[in-house]
mmCIF file of C-alpha atoms in Angstrom:
data_model
loop_
_atom_site.group_PDB
_atom_site.id
_atom_site.type_symbol
_atom_site.label_atom_id
_atom_site.label_comp_id
_atom_site.label_asym_id
_atom_site.label_seq_id
_atom_site.Cartn_x
_atom_site.Cartn_y
_atom_site.Cartn_z
ATOM 1 C CA UNK A 819 121.570 29.923 -73.761
ATOM 2 C CA UNK A 820 122.447 26.728 -71.953
ATOM 3 C CA UNK A 821 119.808 25.098 -70.552
ATOM 4 C CA UNK A 822 120.641 21.561 -68.136
ATOM 5 C CA UNK A 823 118.025 19.257 -66.870
ATOM 6 C CA UNK A 824 118.214 18.258 -63.528
ATOM 7 C CA UNK A 825 116.972 15.914 -60.726
ATOM 8 C CA UNK A 826 115.848 16.789 -57.401
ATOM 9 C CA UNK A 827 115.294 14.288 -54.615
ATOM 10 C CA UNK A 828 114.934 13.083 -51.037
ATOM 11 C CA UNK A 829 117.266 10.148 -49.391
ATOM 12 C CA UNK A 830 116.396 8.146 -46.385
ATOM 13 C CA UNK A 831 117.347 10.092 -43.089
ATOM 14 C CA UNK A 832 118.189 6.285 -41.765
ATOM 15 C CA UNK A 833 120.399 5.637 -44.736
ATOM 16 C CA UNK A 834 121.725 8.917 -45.444
ATOM 17 C CA UNK A 835 121.582 9.808 -41.501
ATOM 18 C CA UNK A 836 123.111 12.776 -39.527
ATOM 19 C CA UNK A 837 124.702 13.334 -35.880
ATOM 20 C CA UNK A 838 121.288 13.211 -34.188
ATOM 21 C CA UNK A 839 120.023 9.947 -36.644
ATOM 22 C CA UNK A 840 122.340 7.961 -36.287
ATOM 23 C CA UNK A 841 123.985 8.277 -32.763
ATOM 24 C CA UNK A 842 121.322 9.478 -31.025
ATOM 25 C CA UNK A 843 117.777 8.395 -32.156
ATOM 26 C CA UNK A 844 119.469 5.468 -33.680
ATOM 27 C CA UNK A 845 116.571 5.751 -36.775
ATOM 28 C CA UNK A 846 119.288 2.682 -39.226
ATOM 29 C CA UNK A 847 118.474 0.681 -35.973
ATOM 30 C CA UNK A 848 114.620 0.725 -35.161
ATOM 31 C CA UNK A 849 114.205 0.705 -40.110
ATOM 32 C CA UNK A 850 116.640 -2.050 -39.655
ATOM 33 C CA UNK A 851 118.660 -0.040 -42.586
ATOM 34 C CA UNK A 852 122.245 -0.356 -43.027
ATOM 35 C CA UNK A 853 123.433 3.618 -43.467
ATOM 36 C CA UNK A 854 125.291 4.518 -46.553
ATOM 37 C CA UNK A 855 126.912 7.284 -44.660
ATOM 38 C CA UNK A 856 126.623 9.257 -41.324
ATOM 39 C CA UNK A 857 127.386 13.172 -40.306
ATOM 40 C CA UNK A 858 128.963 13.771 -37.596
ATOM 41 C CA UNK A 859 126.725 16.671 -36.831
ATOM 42 C CA UNK A 860 124.781 17.426 -33.513
ATOM 43 C CA UNK A 861 127.847 16.990 -30.673
ATOM 44 C CA UNK A 862 128.782 18.807 -28.620
ATOM 45 C CA UNK A 863 132.533 18.155 -28.057
ATOM 46 C CA UNK A 864 134.567 19.605 -30.778
ATOM 47 C CA UNK A 865 137.431 22.612 -30.235
ATOM 48 C CA UNK A 866 139.389 24.560 -32.296
ATOM 49 C CA UNK A 867 142.411 22.527 -31.359
ATOM 50 C CA UNK A 868 140.872 19.052 -32.506
ATOM 51 C CA UNK A 869 137.495 16.985 -32.982
ATOM 52 C CA UNK A 870 136.911 15.192 -29.986
ATOM 53 C CA UNK A 871 133.364 14.568 -30.006
ATOM 54 C CA UNK A 872 133.557 13.243 -33.330
ATOM 55 C CA UNK A 873 136.064 11.261 -32.812
ATOM 56 C CA UNK A 874 134.474 9.974 -29.880
ATOM 57 C CA UNK A 875 131.172 8.779 -31.520
ATOM 58 C CA UNK A 876 132.670 7.306 -34.555
ATOM 59 C CA UNK A 877 134.943 5.528 -31.654
ATOM 60 C CA UNK A 878 131.912 4.518 -29.524
ATOM 61 C CA UNK A 879 130.371 2.756 -32.392
ATOM 62 C CA UNK A 880 133.459 1.159 -34.510
ATOM 63 C CA UNK A 881 133.556 3.274 -37.402
ATOM 64 C CA UNK A 882 137.254 5.327 -36.670
ATOM 65 C CA UNK A 883 139.858 3.849 -38.614
ATOM 66 C CA UNK A 884 142.725 5.656 -37.899
ATOM 67 C CA UNK A 885 143.618 4.663 -34.187
ATOM 68 C CA UNK A 886 146.927 3.051 -34.144
ATOM 69 C CA UNK A 887 147.139 -0.732 -33.596
ATOM 70 C CA UNK A 888 148.801 0.115 -29.780
ATOM 71 C CA UNK A 889 145.721 2.010 -28.899
ATOM 72 C CA UNK A 890 143.778 -1.700 -28.893
ATOM 73 C CA UNK A 891 146.717 -3.515 -27.524
ATOM 74 C CA UNK A 892 148.444 -2.218 -25.407
ATOM 75 C CA UNK A 893 148.245 -1.288 -21.265
ATOM 76 C CA UNK A 894 145.750 -3.282 -19.188
ATOM 77 C CA UNK A 895 141.714 -2.723 -18.478
ATOM 78 C CA UNK A 896 138.971 -2.140 -15.902
ATOM 79 C CA UNK A 897 135.954 -2.546 -16.877
ATOM 80 C CA UNK A 898 132.430 -2.114 -14.611
ATOM 81 C CA UNK A 899 130.217 -5.018 -15.852
ATOM 82 C CA UNK A 900 126.920 -4.761 -14.765
ATOM 83 C CA UNK A 901 123.685 -1.364 -14.711
ATOM 84 C CA UNK A 902 125.426 2.059 -13.234
ATOM 85 C CA UNK A 903 122.129 2.345 -11.085
ATOM 86 C CA UNK A 904 119.690 0.416 -9.377
ATOM 87 C CA UNK A 905 115.923 -0.094 -9.871
ATOM 88 C CA UNK A 906 115.334 1.513 -6.721
ATOM 89 C CA UNK A 907 118.060 4.951 -7.397
ATOM 90 C CA UNK A 908 115.524 5.303 -10.671
ATOM 91 C CA UNK A 909 112.073 4.517 -8.788
ATOM 92 C CA UNK A 910 113.213 7.397 -6.508
ATOM 93 C CA UNK A 911 114.047 9.758 -9.513
ATOM 94 C CA UNK A 912 110.504 8.455 -10.851
ATOM 95 C CA UNK A 913 109.162 10.067 -7.655
ATOM 96 C CA UNK A 914 110.292 12.738 -6.768
ATOM 97 C CA UNK A 915 110.416 14.789 -11.044
ATOM 98 C CA UNK A 916 108.007 13.394 -13.636
ATOM 99 C CA UNK A 917 108.844 11.805 -16.852
ATOM 100 C CA UNK A 918 110.079 14.756 -19.541
ATOM 101 C CA UNK A 919 111.096 16.849 -16.160
ATOM 102 C CA UNK A 920 115.088 17.325 -17.097
ATOM 103 C CA UNK A 921 115.106 17.417 -12.898
ATOM 104 C CA UNK A 922 114.843 13.617 -13.031
ATOM 105 C CA UNK A 923 117.482 13.649 -15.494
ATOM 106 C CA UNK A 924 120.149 15.410 -13.409
ATOM 107 C CA UNK A 925 118.653 13.517 -9.971
ATOM 108 C CA UNK A 926 119.174 10.032 -11.954
ATOM 109 C CA UNK A 927 122.238 10.743 -13.650
ATOM 110 C CA UNK A 928 124.089 11.627 -10.563
ATOM 111 C CA UNK A 929 124.218 8.443 -9.918
ATOM 112 C CA UNK A 930 126.503 6.855 -12.498
ATOM 113 C CA UNK A 931 128.487 9.544 -12.481
ATOM 114 C CA UNK A 932 129.178 8.230 -8.372
ATOM 115 C CA UNK A 933 129.825 4.902 -10.050
ATOM 116 C CA UNK A 934 132.030 6.816 -13.257
ATOM 117 C CA UNK A 935 134.304 8.573 -10.783
ATOM 118 C CA UNK A 936 134.574 5.898 -8.354
ATOM 119 C CA UNK A 937 135.509 3.687 -11.392
ATOM 120 C CA UNK A 938 138.443 5.922 -12.449
ATOM 121 C CA UNK A 939 140.015 6.443 -8.732
ATOM 122 C CA UNK A 940 140.147 2.846 -9.351
ATOM 123 C CA UNK A 941 141.564 2.479 -12.690
ATOM 124 C CA UNK A 942 144.395 4.917 -11.918
ATOM 125 C CA UNK A 943 145.021 3.257 -8.265
ATOM 126 C CA UNK A 944 145.557 0.202 -10.652
ATOM 127 C CA UNK A 945 147.177 1.725 -12.920
ATOM 128 C CA UNK A 946 144.408 0.234 -15.282
ATOM 129 C CA UNK A 947 142.480 2.653 -18.434
ATOM 130 C CA UNK A 948 138.827 2.251 -17.841
ATOM 131 C CA UNK A 949 136.037 1.374 -20.923
ATOM 132 C CA UNK A 950 133.920 3.289 -20.621
ATOM 133 C CA UNK A 951 130.629 1.440 -20.111
ATOM 134 C CA UNK A 952 126.655 2.585 -21.655
ATOM 135 C CA UNK A 953 125.977 5.526 -20.140
ATOM 136 C CA UNK A 954 122.168 6.263 -19.981
ATOM 137 C CA UNK A 955 120.401 9.512 -20.558
ATOM 138 C CA UNK A 956 116.598 10.746 -19.508
ATOM 139 C CA UNK A 957 116.528 13.926 -21.351
ATOM 140 C CA UNK A 958 118.153 14.672 -25.100
ATOM 141 C CA UNK A 959 120.844 17.089 -25.147
ATOM 142 C CA UNK A 960 120.082 20.433 -27.459
ATOM 143 C CA UNK A 961 121.458 23.938 -27.791
ATOM 144 C CA UNK A 962 118.104 25.516 -28.143
ATOM 145 C CA UNK A 963 114.214 24.085 -26.411
ATOM 146 C CA UNK A 964 114.014 21.101 -26.283
ATOM 147 C CA UNK A 965 110.172 19.777 -25.773
ATOM 148 C CA UNK A 966 109.121 16.827 -23.670
ATOM 149 C CA UNK A 967 113.053 16.601 -23.333
ATOM 150 C CA UNK A 968 113.520 15.670 -26.953
ATOM 151 C CA UNK A 969 114.958 17.525 -29.790
ATOM 152 C CA UNK A 970 112.440 19.760 -30.939
ATOM 153 C CA UNK A 971 111.205 17.587 -34.336
ATOM 154 C CA UNK A 972 111.491 14.177 -32.962
ATOM 155 C CA UNK A 973 109.044 11.589 -31.172
ATOM 156 C CA UNK A 974 110.184 8.380 -31.844
ATOM 157 C CA UNK A 975 112.954 8.853 -28.980
ATOM 158 C CA UNK A 976 112.170 6.681 -26.360
ATOM 159 C CA UNK A 977 113.241 7.871 -23.050
ATOM 160 C CA UNK A 978 115.685 6.971 -20.759
ATOM 161 C CA UNK A 979 118.179 6.011 -23.751
ATOM 162 C CA UNK A 980 121.377 4.832 -24.381
ATOM 163 C CA UNK A 981 123.385 8.260 -25.656
ATOM 164 C CA UNK A 982 126.932 9.492 -26.366
ATOM 165 C CA UNK A 983 129.297 10.536 -23.730
ATOM 166 C CA UNK A 984 129.461 13.932 -24.944
ATOM 167 C CA UNK A 985 125.890 14.108 -24.107
ATOM 168 C CA UNK A 986 126.999 14.182 -20.262
ATOM 169 C CA UNK A 987 130.596 15.237 -20.220
ATOM 170 C CA UNK A 988 133.202 17.790 -21.919
ATOM 171 C CA UNK A 989 135.978 15.549 -23.474
ATOM 172 C CA UNK A 990 138.216 18.544 -23.809
ATOM 173 C CA UNK A 991 138.011 18.564 -20.112
ATOM 174 C CA UNK A 992 138.747 14.918 -20.168
ATOM 175 C CA UNK A 993 141.376 15.344 -22.433
ATOM 176 C CA UNK A 994 143.117 17.924 -20.815
ATOM 177 C CA UNK A 995 143.384 16.126 -17.651
ATOM 178 C CA UNK A 996 144.948 13.575 -19.617
ATOM 179 C CA UNK A 997 142.403 10.518 -18.397
ATOM 180 C CA UNK A 998 143.215 7.124 -19.897
ATOM 181 C CA UNK A 999 139.833 5.445 -21.399
ATOM 182 C CA UNK A 1000 138.244 3.520 -23.783
ATOM 183 C CA UNK A 1001 135.144 4.448 -25.488
ATOM 184 C CA UNK A 1002 132.186 1.427 -24.331
ATOM 185 C CA UNK A 1003 132.070 -0.806 -27.635
ATOM 186 C CA UNK A 1004 136.299 -1.415 -27.063
ATOM 187 C CA UNK A 1005 136.408 -5.083 -25.805
ATOM 188 C CA UNK A 1006 133.381 -6.015 -29.288
ATOM 189 C CA UNK A 1007 136.055 -3.963 -31.729
ATOM 190 C CA UNK A 1008 137.512 -6.121 -34.132
ATOM 191 C CA UNK A 1009 140.365 -4.520 -33.970
ATOM 192 C CA UNK A 1010 140.857 -5.426 -30.481
ATOM 193 C CA UNK A 1011 143.233 -8.523 -29.428
ATOM 194 C CA UNK A 1012 140.743 -11.987 -28.594
ATOM 195 C CA UNK A 1013 143.234 -12.707 -25.920
ATOM 196 C CA UNK A 1014 142.257 -9.514 -24.006
ATOM 197 C CA UNK A 1015 137.926 -10.137 -23.867
ATOM 198 C CA UNK A 1016 139.360 -14.102 -22.232
ATOM 199 C CA UNK A 1017 141.547 -12.766 -19.636
ATOM 200 C CA UNK A 1018 139.898 -11.597 -17.352
ATOM 201 C CA UNK A 1019 139.914 -10.921 -12.944
ATOM 202 C CA UNK A 1020 136.441 -10.347 -11.811
ATOM 203 C CA UNK A 1021 136.575 -8.530 -8.574
ATOM 204 C CA UNK A 1022 133.380 -7.891 -6.851
#
């Protein structure tokens, strides 16, 4: 009989992150710890044909390393500058619904969807690719019951929060419609040519 000795241990969830603690809770930012790895779980946009959700989340955090150079340089782009909603928009939603009422999320999100709809129309009319803005969620997303608009075991997530695109949109629908867009971090990515960020025409 051979006896093998082994040791069990636990890793810091901020440094060995899953899809929720990294992309949603962002525990590595709260703790100041640099992640050793991230597992792209807890996302909502993969299909049997392609892992659209995993790719989009990694792109948003500049961790997707296999896009060709042309992804960062070909074409012209449109970017929304500033918030997608006003203080009055949020105040109106807050007056109507409680802090942990999903209807607050739906009401507040409706405004940023309207702005995105118009931005997509403008991008199409001017033959440009939309750079997605930072999106805001007032409730988390989960396959089961949420508690106070949060993942059941999460007590750290401050509401509202900057959320991944697949929290709000079906990426397979965007893919099927061939809607050209880039992730919100596109202009911050070191692979994006610096001249793109400098070559700007502002419209108001």
